[in-house]
C-alpha cells in the first residue's frame, strides 16, 4: 500500500467522522479519483502476494546455485516480504478493532 493511498483513505475516514459528528465535510476540489476501500484492500493484498512470490523466487534461484542472484538480494527480498506481511497484519488488526468498536456502540 503506497503512501498516497493511505493518505487518501485517511482523508475519507476523517470526512466520514466529521459528517457522523454532525459537522460538514470539507469541500473537495474537483471530482474524486480516490479508489474505494475494496480496491485499496485488494491492491494491498496483491502487493503482499507479489512481494512473497518475488522473495520465494529469488530464494529458490539462490539455493539452486544461480550466479545472477546474490545472498544479499535474496535476504533483502525476504526482509521486504516479511515487513510487507507484518504491515498488512497490523492494518488488518486495526480494521478489525475499529469494526468491533463500531459494532459495540450503542445507538
PDB file of N, CA and C in Angstrom:
ATOM      1  N   UNK A   1       0.854  -1.162   0.000  1.00  0.00           N
ATOM      2  CA  UNK A   1       0.000   0.000   0.000  1.00  0.00           C
ATOM      3  C   UNK A   1       0.894   1.216   0.000  1.00  0.00           C
ATOM      4  N   UNK A   2       0.723   2.102  -0.971  1.00  0.00           N
ATOM      5  CA  UNK A   2       1.591   3.255  -1.041  1.00  0.00           C
ATOM      6  C   UNK A   2       1.068   4.373  -0.160  1.00  0.00           C
ATOM      7  N   UNK A   3       1.908   5.396   0.031  1.00  0.00           N
ATOM      8  CA  UNK A   3       1.599   6.482   0.957  1.00  0.00           C
ATOM      9  C   UNK A   3       0.408   7.297   0.485  1.00  0.00           C
ATOM     10  N   UNK A   4       0.307   7.549  -0.817  1.00  0.00           N
ATOM     11  CA  UNK A   4      -0.813   8.357  -1.303  1.00  0.00           C
ATOM     12  C   UNK A   4      -2.145   7.641  -1.093  1.00  0.00           C
ATOM     13  N   UNK A   5      -2.150   6.313  -1.212  1.00  0.00           N
ATOM     14  CA  UNK A   5      -3.379   5.560  -0.971  1.00  0.00           C
ATOM     15  C   UNK A   5      -3.774   5.628   0.497  1.00  0.00           C
ATOM     16  N   UNK A   6      -2.797   5.546   1.385  1.00  0.00           N
ATOM     17  CA  UNK A   6      -3.080   5.644   2.820  1.00  0.00           C
ATOM     18  C   UNK A   6      -3.586   7.041   3.156  1.00  0.00           C
ATOM     19  N   UNK A   7      -2.956   8.075   2.576  1.00  0.00           N
ATOM     20  CA  UNK A   7      -3.409   9.444   2.815  1.00  0.00           C
ATOM     21  C   UNK A   7      -4.832   9.646   2.324  1.00  0.00           C
ATOM     22  N   UNK A   8      -5.140   9.094   1.167  1.00  0.00           N
ATOM     23  CA  UNK A   8      -6.487   9.205   0.617  1.00  0.00           C
ATOM     24  C   UNK A   8      -7.501   8.518   1.522  1.00  0.00           C
ATOM     25  N   UNK A   9      -7.159   7.320   2.001  1.00  0.00           N
ATOM     26  CA  UNK A   9      -8.054   6.589   2.895  1.00  0.00           C
ATOM     27  C   UNK A   9      -8.244   7.350   4.203  1.00  0.00           C
ATOM     28  N   UNK A  10      -7.173   7.926   4.720  1.00  0.00           N
ATOM     29  CA  UNK A  10      -7.263   8.702   5.953  1.00  0.00           C
ATOM     30  C   UNK A  10      -8.167   9.919   5.761  1.00  0.00           C
ATOM     31  N   UNK A  11      -8.045  10.601   4.628  1.00  0.00           N
ATOM     32  CA  UNK A  11      -8.885  11.764   4.355  1.00  0.00           C
ATOM     33  C   UNK A  11     -10.353  11.358   4.268  1.00  0.00           C
ATOM     34  N   UNK A  12     -10.628  10.215   3.646  1.00  0.00           N
ATOM     35  CA  UNK A  12     -12.000   9.735   3.557  1.00  0.00           C
ATOM     36  C   UNK A  12     -12.556   9.400   4.927  1.00  0.00           C
ATOM     37  N   UNK A  13     -11.738   8.777   5.763  1.00  0.00           N
ATOM     38  CA  UNK A  13     -12.186   8.413   7.105  1.00  0.00           C
ATOM     39  C   UNK A  13     -12.440   9.665   7.954  1.00  0.00           C
ATOM     40  N   UNK A  14     -11.582  10.688   7.809  1.00  0.00           N
ATOM     41  CA  UNK A  14     -11.779  11.922   8.561  1.00  0.00           C
ATOM     42  C   UNK A  14     -13.043  12.640   8.101  1.00  0.00           C
ATOM     43  N   UNK A  15     -13.313  12.635   6.806  1.00  0.00           N
ATOM     44  CA  UNK A  15     -14.525  13.258   6.292  1.00  0.00           C
ATOM     45  C   UNK A  15     -15.758  12.528   6.799  1.00  0.00           C
ATOM     46  N   UNK A  16     -15.695  11.202   6.839  1.00  0.00           N
ATOM     47  CA  UNK A  16     -16.821  10.422   7.345  1.00  0.00           C
ATOM     48  C   UNK A  16     -17.036  10.674   8.832  1.00  0.00           C
ATOM     49  N   UNK A  17     -15.951  10.802   9.583  1.00  0.00           N
ATOM     50  CA  UNK A  17     -16.073  11.073  11.021  1.00  0.00           C
ATOM     51  C   UNK A  17     -16.669  12.455  11.252  1.00  0.00           C
ATOM     52  N   UNK A  18     -16.264  13.432  10.475  1.00  0.00           N
ATOM     53  CA  UNK A  18     -16.811  14.782  10.602  1.00  0.00           C
ATOM     54  C   UNK A  18     -18.296  14.796  10.287  1.00  0.00           C
ATOM     55  N   UNK A  19     -18.675  14.090   9.240  1.00  0.00           N
ATOM     56  CA  UNK A  19     -20.079  14.006   8.862  1.00  0.00           C
ATOM     57  C   UNK A  19     -20.890  13.288   9.937  1.00  0.00           C
ATOM     58  N   UNK A  20     -20.337  12.225  10.511  1.00  0.00           N
ATOM     59  CA  UNK A  20     -21.040  11.457  11.540  1.00  0.00           C
ATOM     60  C   UNK A  20     -21.246  12.274  12.807  1.00  0.00           C
ATOM     61  N   UNK A  21     -20.359  13.228  13.063  1.00  0.00           N
ATOM     62  CA  UNK A  21     -20.479  14.053  14.257  1.00  0.00           C
ATOM     63  C   UNK A  21     -21.376  15.264  14.031  1.00  0.00           C
ATOM     64  N   UNK A  22     -21.996  15.328  12.868  1.00  0.00           N
ATOM     65  CA  UNK A  22     -22.930  16.414  12.597  1.00  0.00           C
ATOM     66  C   UNK A  22     -22.294  17.609  11.917  1.00  0.00           C
ATOM     67  N   UNK A  23     -21.027  17.560  11.694  1.00  0.00           N
ATOM     68  CA  UNK A  23     -20.348  18.655  11.013  1.00  0.00           C
ATOM     69  C   UNK A  23     -20.433  18.485   9.516  1.00  0.00           C
ATOM     70  N   UNK A  24     -19.937  19.443   8.836  1.00  0.00           N
ATOM     71  CA  UNK A  24     -19.916  19.357   7.380  1.00  0.00           C
ATOM     72  C   UNK A  24     -18.567  18.824   6.954  1.00  0.00           C
ATOM     73  N   UNK A  25     -18.604  18.010   5.927  1.00  0.00           N
ATOM     74  CA  UNK A  25     -17.340  17.507   5.407  1.00  0.00           C
ATOM     75  C   UNK A  25     -16.662  18.619   4.625  1.00  0.00           C
ATOM     76  N   UNK A  26     -15.342  18.645   4.630  1.00  0.00           N
ATOM     77  CA  UNK A  26     -14.630  19.700   3.919  1.00  0.00           C
ATOM     78  C   UNK A  26     -14.910  19.612   2.431  1.00  0.00           C
ATOM     79  N   UNK A  27     -14.985  20.768   1.774  1.00  0.00           N
ATOM     80  CA  UNK A  27     -15.264  20.743   0.333  1.00  0.00           C
ATOM     81  C   UNK A  27     -14.117  20.109  -0.431  1.00  0.00           C
ATOM     82  N   UNK A  28     -14.485  19.401  -1.467  1.00  0.00           N
ATOM     83  CA  UNK A  28     -13.477  18.740  -2.305  1.00  0.00           C
ATOM     84  C   UNK A  28     -13.217  19.599  -3.518  1.00  0.00           C
ATOM     85  N   UNK A  29     -12.001  19.555  -3.971  1.00  0.00           N
ATOM     86  CA  UNK A  29     -11.661  20.300  -5.166  1.00  0.00           C
ATOM     87  C   UNK A  29     -11.666  19.352  -6.353  1.00  0.00           C
ATOM     88  N   UNK A  30     -12.685  19.433  -7.159  1.00  0.00           N
ATOM     89  CA  UNK A  30     -12.765  18.594  -8.343  1.00  0.00           C
ATOM     90  C   UNK A  30     -13.360  17.240  -8.038  1.00  0.00           C
ATOM     91  N   UNK A  31     -13.487  16.420  -9.068  1.00  0.00           N
ATOM     92  CA  UNK A  31     -14.074  15.091  -8.877  1.00  0.00           C
ATOM     93  C   UNK A  31     -13.136  14.180  -8.091  1.00  0.00           C
ATOM     94  N   UNK A  32     -13.746  13.295  -7.346  1.00  0.00           N
ATOM     95  CA  UNK A  32     -12.964  12.366  -6.537  1.00  0.00           C
ATOM     96  C   UNK A  32     -12.417  11.239  -7.419  1.00  0.00           C
ATOM     97  N   UNK A  33     -11.117  11.066  -7.365  1.00  0.00           N
ATOM     98  CA  UNK A  33     -10.490   9.989  -8.124  1.00  0.00           C
ATOM     99  C   UNK A  33      -9.899   8.951  -7.185  1.00  0.00           C
ATOM    100  N   UNK A  34     -10.193   9.080  -5.899  1.00  0.00           N
ATOM    101  CA  UNK A  34      -9.656   8.146  -4.917  1.00  0.00           C
ATOM    102  C   UNK A  34     -10.350   6.794  -5.053  1.00  0.00           C
ATOM    103  N   UNK A  35      -9.573   5.720  -4.989  1.00  0.00           N
ATOM    104  CA  UNK A  35     -10.188   4.396  -5.074  1.00  0.00           C
ATOM    105  C   UNK A  35     -10.989   4.088  -3.810  1.00  0.00           C
ATOM    106  N   UNK A  36     -11.961   3.217  -3.931  1.00  0.00           N
ATOM    107  CA  UNK A  36     -12.745   2.849  -2.769  1.00  0.00           C
ATOM    108  C   UNK A  36     -11.968   1.868  -1.890  1.00  0.00           C
ATOM    109  N   UNK A  37     -12.533   1.571  -0.739  1.00  0.00           N
ATOM    110  CA  UNK A  37     -11.839   0.744   0.242  1.00  0.00           C
ATOM    111  C   UNK A  37     -11.546  -0.655  -0.292  1.00  0.00           C
ATOM    112  N   UNK A  38     -12.488  -1.226  -1.025  1.00  0.00           N
ATOM    113  CA  UNK A  38     -12.297  -2.578  -1.558  1.00  0.00           C
ATOM    114  C   UNK A  38     -11.122  -2.614  -2.528  1.00  0.00           C
ATOM    115  N   UNK A  39     -10.991  -1.582  -3.344  1.00  0.00           N
ATOM    116  CA  UNK A  39      -9.874  -1.523  -4.286  1.00  0.00           C
ATOM    117  C   UNK A  39      -8.548  -1.387  -3.545  1.00  0.00           C
ATOM    118  N   UNK A  40      -8.518  -0.538  -2.526  1.00  0.00           N
ATOM    119  CA  UNK A  40      -7.299  -0.386  -1.729  1.00  0.00           C
ATOM    120  C   UNK A  40      -6.917  -1.699  -1.050  1.00  0.00           C
ATOM    121  N   UNK A  41      -7.918  -2.389  -0.524  1.00  0.00           N
ATOM    122  CA  UNK A  41      -7.661  -3.650   0.152  1.00  0.00           C
ATOM    123  C   UNK A  41      -7.126  -4.695  -0.818  1.00  0.00           C
ATOM    124  N   UNK A  42      -7.733  -4.787  -1.994  1.00  0.00           N
ATOM    125  CA  UNK A  42      -7.278  -5.746  -2.998  1.00  0.00           C
ATOM    126  C   UNK A  42      -5.865  -5.434  -3.464  1.00  0.00           C
ATOM    127  N   UNK A  43      -5.582  -4.157  -3.699  1.00  0.00           N
ATOM    128  CA  UNK A  43      -4.238  -3.770  -4.120  1.00  0.00           C
ATOM    129  C   UNK A  43      -3.196  -4.092  -3.054  1.00  0.00           C
ATOM    130  N   UNK A  44      -3.559  -3.906  -1.797  1.00  0.00           N
ATOM    131  CA  UNK A  44      -2.632  -4.207  -0.704  1.00  0.00           C
ATOM    132  C   UNK A  44      -2.346  -5.705  -0.619  1.00  0.00           C
ATOM    133  N   UNK A  45      -3.389  -6.512  -0.724  1.00  0.00           N
ATOM    134  CA  UNK A  45      -3.205  -7.964  -0.670  1.00  0.00           C
ATOM    135  C   UNK A  45      -2.395  -8.440  -1.874  1.00  0.00           C
ATOM    136  N   UNK A  46      -2.669  -7.857  -3.037  1.00  0.00           N
ATOM    137  CA  UNK A  46      -1.884  -8.207  -4.230  1.00  0.00           C
ATOM    138  C   UNK A  46      -0.411  -7.847  -4.064  1.00  0.00           C
ATOM    139  N   UNK A  47      -0.146  -6.700  -3.452  1.00  0.00           N
ATOM    140  CA  UNK A  47       1.235  -6.278  -3.228  1.00  0.00           C
ATOM    141  C   UNK A  47       1.937  -7.223  -2.254  1.00  0.00           C
ATOM    142  N   UNK A  48       1.240  -7.665  -1.230  1.00  0.00           N
ATOM    143  CA  UNK A  48       1.814  -8.620  -0.277  1.00  0.00           C
ATOM    144  C   UNK A  48       2.125  -9.935  -0.984  1.00  0.00           C
ATOM    145  N   UNK A  49       1.184 -10.400  -1.786  1.00  0.00           N
ATOM    146  CA  UNK A  49       1.390 -11.658  -2.512  1.00  0.00           C
ATOM    147  C   UNK A  49       2.547 -11.546  -3.500  1.00  0.00           C
ATOM    148  N   UNK A  50       2.642 -10.422  -4.184  1.00  0.00           N
ATOM    149  CA  UNK A  50       3.734 -10.225  -5.137  1.00  0.00           C
ATOM    150  C   UNK A  50       5.084 -10.195  -4.424  1.00  0.00           C
ATOM    151  N   UNK A  51       5.141  -9.540  -3.293  1.00  0.00           N
ATOM    152  CA  UNK A  51       6.376  -9.471  -2.519  1.00  0.00           C
ATOM    153  C   UNK A  51       6.798 -10.861  -2.043  1.00  0.00           C
ATOM    154  N   UNK A  52       5.826 -11.648  -1.570  1.00  0.00           N
ATOM    155  CA  UNK A  52       6.118 -13.006  -1.121  1.00  0.00           C
ATOM    156  C   UNK A  52       6.593 -13.877  -2.288  1.00  0.00           C
ATOM    157  N   UNK A  53       5.945 -13.731  -3.422  1.00  0.00           N
ATOM    158  CA  UNK A  53       6.309 -14.512  -4.602  1.00  0.00           C
ATOM    159  C   UNK A  53       7.714 -14.168  -5.091  1.00  0.00           C
ATOM    160  N   UNK A  54       8.029 -12.879  -5.099  1.00  0.00           N
ATOM    161  CA  UNK A  54       9.358 -12.453  -5.539  1.00  0.00           C
ATOM    162  C   UNK A  54      10.432 -12.972  -4.588  1.00  0.00           C
ATOM    163  N   UNK A  55      10.187 -12.911  -3.297  1.00  0.00           N
ATOM    164  CA  UNK A  55      11.155 -13.411  -2.325  1.00  0.00           C
ATOM    165  C   UNK A  55      11.345 -14.913  -2.483  1.00  0.00           C
ATOM    166  N   UNK A  56      10.260 -15.649  -2.698  1.00  0.00           N
ATOM    167  CA  UNK A  56      10.343 -17.089  -2.898  1.00  0.00           C
ATOM    168  C   UNK A  56      11.147 -17.422  -4.149  1.00  0.00           C
ATOM    169  N   UNK A  57      10.894 -16.678  -5.209  1.00  0.00           N
ATOM    170  CA  UNK A  57      11.600 -16.908  -6.470  1.00  0.00           C
ATOM    171  C   UNK A  57      13.101 -16.652  -6.323  1.00  0.00           C
ATOM    172  N   UNK A  58      13.450 -15.539  -5.702  1.00  0.00           N
ATOM    173  CA  UNK A  58      14.876 -15.229  -5.517  1.00  0.00           C
ATOM    174  C   UNK A  58      15.555 -16.242  -4.595  1.00  0.00           C
ATOM    175  N   UNK A  59      14.856 -16.685  -3.571  1.00  0.00           N
ATOM    176  CA  UNK A  59      15.419 -17.676  -2.658  1.00  0.00           C
ATOM    177  C   UNK A  59      15.674 -18.997  -3.379  1.00  0.00           C
ATOM    178  N   UNK A  60      14.724 -19.419  -4.204  1.00  0.00           N
ATOM    179  CA  UNK A  60      14.907 -20.661  -4.953  1.00  0.00           C
ATOM    180  C   UNK A  60      16.064 -20.547  -5.938  1.00  0.00           C
ATOM    181  N   UNK A  61      16.181 -19.416  -6.596  1.00  0.00           N
ATOM    182  CA  UNK A  61      17.285 -19.216  -7.535  1.00  0.00           C
ATOM    183  C   UNK A  61      18.631 -19.255  -6.812  1.00  0.00           C
ATOM    184  N   UNK A  62      18.683 -18.595  -5.641  1.00  0.00           N
ATOM    185  CA  UNK A  62      19.940 -18.577  -4.896  1.00  0.00           C
ATOM    186  C   UNK A  62      20.320 -19.970  -4.395  1.00  0.00           C
ATOM    187  N   UNK A  63      19.334 -20.700  -3.863  1.00  0.00           N
ATOM    188  CA  UNK A  63      19.646 -22.030  -3.327  1.00  0.00           C
ATOM    189  C   UNK A  63      19.972 -23.032  -4.421  1.00  0.00           C
ATOM    190  N   UNK A  64      19.505 -22.774  -5.641  1.00  0.00           N
ATOM    191  CA  UNK A  64      19.849 -23.688  -6.731  1.00  0.00           C
ATOM    192  C   UNK A  64      21.208 -23.372  -7.338  1.00  0.00           C
ATOM    193  N   UNK A  65      21.850 -22.318  -6.858  1.00  0.00           N
ATOM    194  CA  UNK A  65      23.205 -22.004  -7.302  1.00  0.00           C
ATOM    195  C   UNK A  65      23.281 -21.047  -8.472  1.00  0.00           C
ATOM    196  N   UNK A  66      22.216 -20.339  -8.760  1.00  0.00           N
ATOM    197  CA  UNK A  66      22.223 -19.376  -9.857  1.00  0.00           C
ATOM    198  C   UNK A  66      23.207 -18.253  -9.552  1.00  0.00           C
ATOM    199  N   UNK A  67      24.004 -17.903 -10.551  1.00  0.00           N
ATOM    200  CA  UNK A  67      25.033 -16.882 -10.331  1.00  0.00           C
ATOM    201  C   UNK A  67      24.492 -15.462 -10.459  1.00  0.00           C
ATOM    202  N   UNK A  68      23.280 -15.290 -10.947  1.00  0.00           N
ATOM    203  CA  UNK A  68      22.739 -13.939 -11.110  1.00  0.00           C
ATOM    204  C   UNK A  68      22.008 -13.426  -9.874  1.00  0.00           C
ATOM    205  N   UNK A  69      21.881 -14.237  -8.826  1.00  0.00           N
ATOM    206  CA  UNK A  69      21.228 -13.821  -7.580  1.00  0.00           C
ATOM    207  C   UNK A  69      22.224 -13.960  -6.438  1.00  0.00           C
ATOM    208  N   UNK A  70      22.457 -12.855  -5.741  1.00  0.00           N
ATOM    209  CA  UNK A  70      23.388 -12.901  -4.615  1.00  0.00           C
ATOM    210  C   UNK A  70      22.616 -13.148  -3.310  1.00  0.00           C
ATOM    211  N   UNK A  71      23.347 -13.472  -2.278  1.00  0.00           N
ATOM    212  CA  UNK A  71      22.743 -13.705  -0.972  1.00  0.00           C
ATOM    213  C   UNK A  71      22.067 -12.441  -0.463  1.00  0.00           C
ATOM    214  N   UNK A  72      22.705 -11.303  -0.684  1.00  0.00           N
ATOM    215  CA  UNK A  72      22.115 -10.050  -0.200  1.00  0.00           C
ATOM    216  C   UNK A  72      20.793  -9.745  -0.917  1.00  0.00           C
ATOM    217  N   UNK A  73      20.710 -10.057  -2.207  1.00  0.00           N
ATOM    218  CA  UNK A  73      19.446  -9.848  -2.927  1.00  0.00           C
ATOM    219  C   UNK A  73      18.339 -10.717  -2.352  1.00  0.00           C
ATOM    220  N   UNK A  74      18.643 -11.962  -2.109  1.00  0.00           N
ATOM    221  CA  UNK A  74      17.653 -12.888  -1.560  1.00  0.00           C
ATOM    222  C   UNK A  74      17.234 -12.469  -0.149  1.00  0.00           C
ATOM    223  N   UNK A  75      18.181 -12.075   0.667  1.00  0.00           N
ATOM    224  CA  UNK A  75      17.868 -11.669   2.038  1.00  0.00           C
ATOM    225  C   UNK A  75      17.049 -10.377   2.064  1.00  0.00           C
ATOM    226  N   UNK A  76      17.389  -9.436   1.193  1.00  0.00           N
ATOM    227  CA  UNK A  76      16.619  -8.188   1.151  1.00  0.00           C
ATOM    228  C   UNK A  76      15.194  -8.447   0.683  1.00  0.00           C
ATOM    229  N   UNK A  77      15.014  -9.329  -0.284  1.00  0.00           N
ATOM    230  CA  UNK A  77      13.673  -9.665  -0.743  1.00  0.00           C
ATOM    231  C   UNK A  77      12.873 -10.342   0.365  1.00  0.00           C
ATOM    232  N   UNK A  78      13.526 -11.228   1.111  1.00  0.00           N
ATOM    233  CA  UNK A  78      12.841 -11.889   2.232  1.00  0.00           C
ATOM    234  C   UNK A  78      12.438 -10.890   3.314  1.00  0.00           C
ATOM    235  N   UNK A  79      13.333  -9.961   3.628  1.00  0.00           N
ATOM    236  CA  UNK A  79      13.023  -8.958   4.647  1.00  0.00           C
ATOM    237  C   UNK A  79      11.899  -8.037   4.181  1.00  0.00           C
ATOM    238  N   UNK A  80      11.938  -7.651   2.903  1.00  0.00           N
ATOM    239  CA  UNK A  80      10.877  -6.807   2.363  1.00  0.00           C
ATOM    240  C   UNK A  80       9.538  -7.538   2.425  1.00  0.00           C
ATOM    241  N   UNK A  81       9.528  -8.813   2.083  1.00  0.00           N
ATOM    242  CA  UNK A  81       8.297  -9.602   2.140  1.00  0.00           C
ATOM    243  C   UNK A  81       7.789  -9.714   3.573  1.00  0.00           C
ATOM    244  N   UNK A  82       8.695  -9.911   4.506  1.00  0.00           N
ATOM    245  CA  UNK A  82       8.312 -10.020   5.918  1.00  0.00           C
ATOM    246  C   UNK A  82       7.716  -8.714   6.420  1.00  0.00           C
ATOM    247  N   UNK A  83       8.353  -7.604   6.089  1.00  0.00           N
ATOM    248  CA  UNK A  83       7.855  -6.295   6.533  1.00  0.00           C
ATOM    249  C   UNK A  83       6.499  -5.997   5.896  1.00  0.00           C
ATOM    250  N   UNK A  84       6.357  -6.306   4.622  1.00  0.00           N
ATOM    251  CA  UNK A  84       5.085  -6.080   3.939  1.00  0.00           C
ATOM    252  C   UNK A  84       3.977  -6.907   4.578  1.00  0.00           C
ATOM    253  N   UNK A  85       4.261  -8.169   4.876  1.00  0.00           N
ATOM    254  CA  UNK A  85       3.268  -9.037   5.506  1.00  0.00           C
ATOM    255  C   UNK A  85       2.911  -8.540   6.905  1.00  0.00           C
ATOM    256  N   UNK A  86       3.905  -8.163   7.691  1.00  0.00           N
ATOM    257  CA  UNK A  86       3.637  -7.672   9.041  1.00  0.00           C
ATOM    258  C   UNK A  86       2.824  -6.380   9.016  1.00  0.00           C
ATOM    259  N   UNK A  87       3.101  -5.511   8.053  1.00  0.00           N
ATOM    260  CA  UNK A  87       2.321  -4.278   7.913  1.00  0.00           C
ATOM    261  C   UNK A  87       0.874  -4.610   7.578  1.00  0.00           C
ATOM    262  N   UNK A  88       0.676  -5.541   6.671  1.00  0.00           N
ATOM    263  CA  UNK A  88      -0.682  -5.962   6.321  1.00  0.00           C
ATOM    264  C   UNK A  88      -1.422  -6.541   7.512  1.00  0.00           C
ATOM    265  N   UNK A  89      -0.728  -7.330   8.313  1.00  0.00           N
ATOM    266  CA  UNK A  89      -1.345  -7.920   9.504  1.00  0.00           C
ATOM    267  C   UNK A  89      -1.734  -6.837  10.505  1.00  0.00           C
ATOM    268  N   UNK A  90      -0.860  -5.859  10.709  1.00  0.00           N
ATOM    269  CA  UNK A  90      -1.164  -4.785  11.656  1.00  0.00           C
ATOM    270  C   UNK A  90      -2.349  -3.945  11.178  1.00  0.00           C
ATOM    271  N   UNK A  91      -2.405  -3.682   9.871  1.00  0.00           N
ATOM    272  CA  UNK A  91      -3.538  -2.924   9.330  1.00  0.00           C
ATOM    273  C   UNK A  91      -4.822  -3.713   9.510  1.00  0.00           C
ATOM    274  N   UNK A  92      -4.761  -5.023   9.233  1.00  0.00           N
ATOM    275  CA  UNK A  92      -5.942  -5.870   9.426  1.00  0.00           C
ATOM    276  C   UNK A  92      -6.402  -5.827  10.883  1.00  0.00           C
ATOM    277  N   UNK A  93      -5.461  -5.915  11.813  1.00  0.00           N
ATOM    278  CA  UNK A  93      -5.815  -5.883  13.231  1.00  0.00           C
ATOM    279  C   UNK A  93      -6.494  -4.570  13.607  1.00  0.00           C
ATOM    280  N   UNK A  94      -5.991  -3.454  13.082  1.00  0.00           N
ATOM    281  CA  UNK A  94      -6.588  -2.149  13.379  1.00  0.00           C
ATOM    282  C   UNK A  94      -7.993  -2.040  12.786  1.00  0.00           C
ATOM    283  N   UNK A  95      -8.181  -2.560  11.578  1.00  0.00           N
ATOM    284  CA  UNK A  95      -9.502  -2.518  10.948  1.00  0.00           C
ATOM    285  C   UNK A  95     -10.489  -3.371  11.733  1.00  0.00           C
ATOM    286  N   UNK A  96     -10.074  -4.551  12.165  1.00  0.00           N
ATOM    287  CA  UNK A  96     -10.954  -5.418  12.946  1.00  0.00           C
ATOM    288  C   UNK A  96     -11.300  -4.761  14.284  1.00  0.00           C
ATOM    289  N   UNK A  97     -10.326  -4.138  14.921  1.00  0.00           N
ATOM    290  CA  UNK A  97     -10.577  -3.446  16.181  1.00  0.00           C
ATOM    291  C   UNK A  97     -11.570  -2.300  15.980  1.00  0.00           C
ATOM    292  N   UNK A  98     -11.378  -1.526  14.920  1.00  0.00           N
ATOM    293  CA  UNK A  98     -12.297  -0.424  14.628  1.00  0.00           C
ATOM    294  C   UNK A  98     -13.698  -0.958  14.351  1.00  0.00           C
ATOM    295  N   UNK A  99     -13.787  -2.049  13.630  1.00  0.00           N
ATOM    296  CA  UNK A  99     -15.081  -2.644  13.312  1.00  0.00           C
ATOM    297  C   UNK A  99     -15.781  -3.098  14.596  1.00  0.00           C
ATOM    298  N   UNK A 100     -15.063  -3.794  15.462  1.00  0.00           N
ATOM    299  CA  UNK A 100     -15.700  -4.246  16.708  1.00  0.00           C
ATOM    300  C   UNK A 100     -16.096  -3.073  17.596  1.00  0.00           C
ATOM    301  N   UNK A 101     -15.296  -2.002  17.593  1.00  0.00           N
ATOM    302  CA  UNK A 101     -15.668  -0.806  18.373  1.00  0.00           C
ATOM    303  C   UNK A 101     -16.954  -0.201  17.829  1.00  0.00           C
ATOM    304  N   UNK A 102     -17.066  -0.131  16.520  1.00  0.00           N
ATOM    305  CA  UNK A 102     -18.274   0.439  15.920  1.00  0.00           C
ATOM    306  C   UNK A 102     -19.475  -0.459  16.201  1.00  0.00           C
ATOM    307  N   UNK A 103     -19.289  -1.765  16.109  1.00  0.00           N
ATOM    308  CA  UNK A 103     -20.409  -2.680  16.360  1.00  0.00           C
ATOM    309  C   UNK A 103     -20.854  -2.671  17.811  1.00  0.00           C
ATOM    310  N   UNK A 104     -19.960  -2.331  18.722  1.00  0.00           N
ATOM    311  CA  UNK A 104     -20.311  -2.285  20.144  1.00  0.00           C
ATOM    312  C   UNK A 104     -20.898  -0.951  20.582  1.00  0.00           C
ATOM    313  N   UNK A 105     -20.946   0.036  19.675  1.00  0.00           N
ATOM    314  CA  UNK A 105     -21.519   1.337  20.030  1.00  0.00           C
ATOM    315  C   UNK A 105     -23.017   1.203  20.209  1.00  0.00           C
ATOM    316  N   UNK A 106     -23.519   1.932  21.190  1.00  0.00           N
ATOM    317  CA  UNK A 106     -24.959   1.935  21.389  1.00  0.00           C
ATOM    318  C   UNK A 106     -25.576   3.022  20.526  1.00  0.00           C
ATOM    319  N   UNK A 107     -26.681   2.671  19.934  1.00  0.00           N
ATOM    320  CA  UNK A 107     -27.347   3.607  19.016  1.00  0.00           C
ATOM    321  C   UNK A 107     -28.466   4.310  19.707  1.00  0.00           C
TER     322      UNK A 107
END
